[in-house]
XYZ file of C-alpha atoms in Angstrom:
364
model
C 92.807 85.246 52.669
C 90.378 85.803 55.907
C 90.231 89.174 57.851
C 89.523 88.665 61.031
C 89.570 91.787 63.981
C 90.250 90.971 68.202
C 89.393 93.736 69.758
C 90.538 94.158 73.627
C 91.066 96.532 75.999
C 95.330 96.812 75.891
C 98.364 93.598 75.696
C 99.241 93.502 79.687
C 99.726 90.851 81.488
C 96.665 88.258 82.070
C 95.220 85.213 81.227
C 93.117 87.142 78.424
C 95.897 88.913 76.687
C 97.592 85.395 77.202
C 95.050 83.272 75.034
C 94.836 86.504 72.471
C 98.037 86.472 71.804
C 98.304 82.486 71.985
C 95.235 82.500 69.275
C 96.149 85.392 67.191
C 99.521 84.479 66.358
C 98.606 80.874 65.546
C 96.077 81.673 63.354
C 98.766 84.811 61.386
C 100.714 82.010 60.818
C 98.237 79.750 59.436
C 97.576 82.991 56.899
C 95.093 84.565 58.654
C 95.180 88.625 57.590
C 94.823 89.540 61.469
C 93.998 93.132 63.051
C 93.828 93.748 66.768
C 91.861 97.051 68.559
C 93.770 98.332 71.390
C 91.728 100.839 74.020
C 95.312 101.229 74.658
C 98.810 100.772 72.579
C 99.826 99.147 75.785
C 100.939 96.205 77.933
C 104.410 93.888 77.946
C 102.663 91.292 75.246
C 103.020 93.796 72.809
C 106.158 92.067 71.728
C 104.720 88.355 71.050
C 102.831 89.472 68.466
C 103.541 87.888 64.850
C 104.637 91.039 63.322
C 102.518 90.899 60.337
C 99.485 90.844 63.107
C 98.353 95.186 62.586
C 96.762 96.996 65.655
C 94.248 99.546 65.432
C 93.696 102.200 68.895
C 90.902 102.529 69.538
C 91.016 105.251 73.161
C 88.392 106.586 75.151
C 87.937 110.283 76.464
C 88.050 110.135 79.907
C 87.875 114.150 80.514
C 85.879 115.276 84.050
C 83.910 117.823 81.995
C 80.933 115.499 81.048
C 80.346 117.684 76.977
C 83.960 117.357 76.121
C 84.562 114.053 76.780
C 80.493 113.349 75.037
C 81.908 114.924 71.825
C 85.464 113.527 71.566
C 83.810 110.384 72.497
C 81.485 110.770 70.465
C 83.788 112.046 67.194
C 86.323 108.596 67.914
C 83.095 106.451 67.085
C 82.331 107.472 64.074
C 86.002 107.805 62.824
C 85.537 104.129 63.657
C 82.443 103.468 61.948
C 83.718 105.411 58.293
C 87.318 103.635 58.170
C 86.493 99.742 59.657
C 81.812 99.262 59.300
C 81.936 95.835 58.117
C 85.264 95.373 57.147
C 86.171 92.406 58.723
C 84.778 88.775 57.875
C 84.797 87.867 61.915
C 85.547 89.717 64.316
C 85.492 89.146 68.379
C 84.843 91.163 71.744
C 87.656 89.597 73.583
C 87.666 91.518 76.516
C 84.807 90.735 77.591
C 84.033 93.276 80.480
C 85.094 96.533 77.693
C 82.392 98.418 76.645
C 85.038 99.652 73.824
C 85.674 96.418 72.739
C 82.519 95.811 71.932
C 81.393 98.087 70.223
C 84.755 97.396 68.148
C 83.619 94.284 67.116
C 80.180 94.874 66.537
C 81.255 97.809 64.122
C 83.774 95.804 62.427
C 82.052 92.458 61.340
C 78.396 91.370 61.174
C 79.938 87.790 62.152
C 80.326 89.047 65.505
C 81.171 87.190 68.941
C 80.893 88.552 72.561
C 84.168 86.339 73.772
C 83.251 85.106 77.111
C 85.975 84.547 79.808
C 84.231 83.581 83.004
C 81.364 82.249 85.149
C 79.996 85.508 85.099
C 76.267 84.106 87.758
C 79.979 83.292 90.015
C 81.585 86.394 89.061
C 78.466 88.306 90.282
C 77.788 85.768 93.527
C 74.629 84.096 92.016
C 73.011 87.464 91.092
C 71.138 86.685 88.865
C 70.328 90.103 87.934
C 73.627 91.881 87.368
C 75.008 89.647 85.175
C 72.035 90.304 83.248
C 72.454 94.025 82.670
C 75.881 93.461 82.701
C 75.695 91.563 78.967
C 72.613 93.407 78.134
C 75.424 96.913 78.961
C 77.378 94.662 76.373
C 74.974 94.469 73.722
C 74.941 91.384 73.637
C 71.653 89.899 71.277
C 73.855 92.584 69.294
C 76.217 89.006 68.460
C 76.513 86.661 65.838
C 77.800 84.469 68.499
C 78.577 84.413 71.644
C 81.536 82.364 72.599
C 82.679 80.777 76.112
C 85.687 79.153 77.910
C 83.417 76.574 80.272
C 79.658 74.529 80.319
C 79.487 76.108 83.602
C 79.939 79.667 81.956
C 77.765 78.336 78.931
C 75.143 76.897 80.941
C 74.280 79.715 83.281
C 74.050 82.440 80.698
C 71.454 80.761 78.256
C 69.514 80.236 82.121
C 69.122 84.105 81.698
C 69.046 84.554 77.947
C 67.057 81.270 76.720
C 66.467 82.699 73.390
C 69.679 82.980 72.852
C 70.940 79.249 72.788
C 71.906 79.086 69.305
C 74.219 81.513 69.087
C 75.949 80.325 72.554
C 79.373 77.796 71.892
C 82.034 76.701 73.787
C 85.789 76.863 72.528
C 88.257 76.235 75.440
C 91.792 78.898 74.962
C 93.871 77.461 72.951
C 97.614 77.503 74.607
C 101.255 77.513 72.862
C 102.217 74.292 74.018
C 106.304 74.191 72.210
C 107.086 77.855 73.968
C 105.968 77.086 76.873
C 108.211 73.969 77.270
C 111.085 76.435 75.769
C 109.846 79.162 78.746
C 110.481 76.892 81.524
C 114.200 75.711 80.591
C 114.948 79.748 81.167
C 117.684 80.188 84.364
C 115.557 81.161 87.590
C 117.885 83.984 88.821
C 116.610 84.124 92.976
C 118.952 81.925 94.888
C 116.532 81.041 97.690
C 114.464 79.736 95.445
C 117.311 78.011 93.566
C 118.678 76.536 97.255
C 114.769 75.099 97.708
C 114.910 73.305 94.551
C 118.249 71.398 95.596
C 115.446 70.027 98.324
C 113.608 67.042 98.660
C 111.252 68.795 100.705
C 107.448 69.030 98.490
C 107.127 72.458 96.400
C 103.668 74.049 95.613
C 102.973 76.350 93.852
C 99.924 79.493 92.952
C 100.586 81.540 89.938
C 97.270 84.531 89.259
C 96.098 87.741 90.703
C 96.258 87.197 94.659
C 92.188 88.858 95.247
C 90.578 87.129 98.219
C 87.643 87.618 96.891
C 88.259 84.682 93.750
C 91.223 83.607 94.438
C 90.563 83.137 98.242
C 94.538 82.098 98.632
C 93.422 82.562 102.924
C 92.985 79.204 102.126
C 96.613 77.521 101.224
C 97.992 80.042 103.959
C 95.966 78.460 106.179
C 95.790 74.424 105.147
C 99.956 75.202 105.507
C 99.849 76.968 109.075
C 97.609 73.229 110.612
C 100.237 71.000 107.854
C 103.288 72.908 109.424
C 101.863 72.279 113.385
C 101.912 69.373 112.230
C 105.235 68.946 111.576
C 105.872 68.051 107.477
C 108.099 70.258 105.806
C 106.840 71.178 103.196
C 107.568 75.113 100.814
C 105.188 77.114 98.815
C 105.747 79.552 95.870
C 103.802 82.441 95.063
C 104.431 84.049 91.780
C 101.979 86.936 91.199
C 100.915 90.201 93.141
C 97.449 91.805 93.505
C 95.119 94.007 95.714
C 95.178 91.435 98.389
C 99.323 90.454 98.388
C 99.784 92.596 101.818
C 97.182 90.651 102.802
C 98.304 87.169 102.257
C 101.740 88.777 103.836
C 100.641 89.835 107.183
C 98.508 86.288 107.584
C 102.097 84.324 106.864
C 103.735 86.903 109.227
C 101.177 86.212 111.856
C 100.625 82.226 111.125
C 105.219 82.566 111.871
C 105.427 81.189 108.107
C 108.148 83.035 106.421
C 110.231 80.203 105.882
C 106.879 77.828 104.112
C 105.255 80.835 101.724
C 107.428 82.604 99.569
C 105.944 85.728 97.794
C 108.009 86.057 94.555
C 105.126 89.146 92.995
C 104.323 89.152 88.941
C 106.149 86.773 86.655
C 106.608 87.268 83.023
C 107.272 83.541 82.795
C 106.587 81.747 85.829
C 106.869 78.765 83.924
C 110.502 78.301 85.615
C 108.843 78.092 88.566
C 106.355 75.072 87.817
C 109.550 72.910 86.158
C 111.520 73.351 90.249
C 108.183 72.980 91.634
C 106.216 69.277 92.660
C 102.099 70.415 92.658
C 100.232 73.240 90.868
C 97.564 74.589 93.794
C 94.259 76.786 92.466
C 92.237 77.857 95.778
C 89.911 80.150 94.157
C 85.994 79.902 94.556
C 85.370 80.446 90.535
C 87.257 81.120 87.736
C 86.169 80.821 83.567
C 88.202 78.210 82.273
C 91.777 78.423 84.538
C 95.002 78.725 81.670
C 97.129 76.984 84.556
C 95.194 73.645 84.253
C 97.112 73.477 80.463
C 99.894 74.600 82.216
C 100.564 72.695 84.181
C 98.981 69.530 81.564
C 101.843 71.048 79.186
C 104.501 70.684 81.487
C 103.731 67.575 83.584
C 102.409 68.795 86.914
C 99.488 67.733 88.965
C 96.979 69.835 90.541
C 95.405 69.960 93.120
C 92.497 72.428 92.595
C 89.201 73.198 94.098
C 86.199 73.112 92.068
C 85.872 75.832 89.314
C 84.952 75.499 85.739
C 86.506 72.404 83.819
C 87.305 71.256 86.695
C 86.869 67.109 85.613
C 89.974 67.912 82.768
C 92.237 67.533 86.644
C 89.868 64.647 88.221
C 90.290 63.049 84.424
C 94.239 61.205 85.771
C 95.791 64.918 86.170
C 95.461 65.710 90.444
C 92.815 66.503 93.053
C 89.934 67.726 92.991
C 88.444 68.695 96.079
C 85.374 71.591 97.504
C 85.793 75.241 97.655
C 87.339 75.656 101.883
C 90.262 75.222 104.178
C 90.199 71.622 105.075
C 90.032 70.349 101.485
C 92.778 71.653 100.695
C 94.390 70.368 104.189
C 93.702 67.028 103.215
C 95.220 67.001 99.224
C 98.460 68.866 100.714
C 98.716 66.372 103.011
C 97.847 63.459 100.724
C 100.487 65.078 97.916
C 102.931 64.602 100.793
C 102.821 61.817 101.720
C 102.427 59.969 98.857
C 103.446 62.035 96.384
C 100.611 61.849 92.766
C 101.126 59.869 89.668
C 100.009 61.733 86.521
C 97.789 59.248 84.319
C 95.865 61.164 81.135
C 98.925 62.371 79.350
C 98.375 65.832 77.834
C 99.376 66.451 73.871
C 98.270 70.527 73.321
C 99.390 69.890 69.376
C 95.381 67.635 69.410
C 93.702 69.745 71.696
C 94.538 72.910 69.556
C 93.929 71.658 65.979
C 90.586 70.703 68.188
C 89.617 74.444 68.692
C 91.069 75.738 65.831
C 88.684 73.531 63.767
C 85.246 75.243 65.751
C 87.069 78.584 65.204
C 87.392 77.886 61.571
C 83.244 77.142 61.018
C 82.827 80.799 62.472
C 84.839 82.615 60.406
């Protein structure tokens, strides 16, 4: 039985955490011995882990006293090395940003991987020096494998680290299609949302963190303003929250869109909202591999998306792909309101997952 180790920050609500729990559970069910290393043993996804999966804690000390902090962290590193050095057949730093996860993964196995969930050149707004320093701080050259979830991220990494080309590969995140289908059937409790579901007006849905720098939800809000001024009747549901929620709420009030755009907050189970919606909409400037793509594919919902990583999977008969600006979002929403969209390419999540497992098994 192969022993696998995945390191991350915690198991709170998020795309990386969702992907890890799905992967770990699938591997555990297939007979792998799976351990997850956490900086903090917390998060809403802890209770979703298969009971056979073990959890290891590796805490970092953040005391303001520098000497005390360094002594504590040194002792924690020594303890981890003594207990776990090369004890696993494969290890991965799944939270790319986490220095502690990088350390755990590099110690736990010689067969280690740095798992990258974004296009980091886009994340650093084209600043290649910042991107390079980010990966160097993670000791990327000490990993045996560098795994990206999109071709765009992989290609930009190779441009900065051409000598590591043979180590770099693409492996998409798995999707628990069966669970998504089951969870999508759960009841919605908000009366205002239930009332919307009874009407024939189109419903658009955005699910994600409210972060204007990346997600650019102002594009959806401004497009909605223009559509409403032209007399179109529709609704936009925003599931999620973040640092810019207040910005978006104020803009909706300024544009008198309170009866058009609804803020539903963060949802542990967003899938019932997919069910009552007609179209999923993504307005981001950049993404790694958008998990919302897979969720939409599984639930047979068309997507309007900007040209972020792997948008070709939407373009191939599953939705509309547009440029990264308000006018393009507006035109696509208008097209959908007037004519709808028929999905021509049905997604087979079982075959999709099997292809990913075959890729991973060659690494393990």
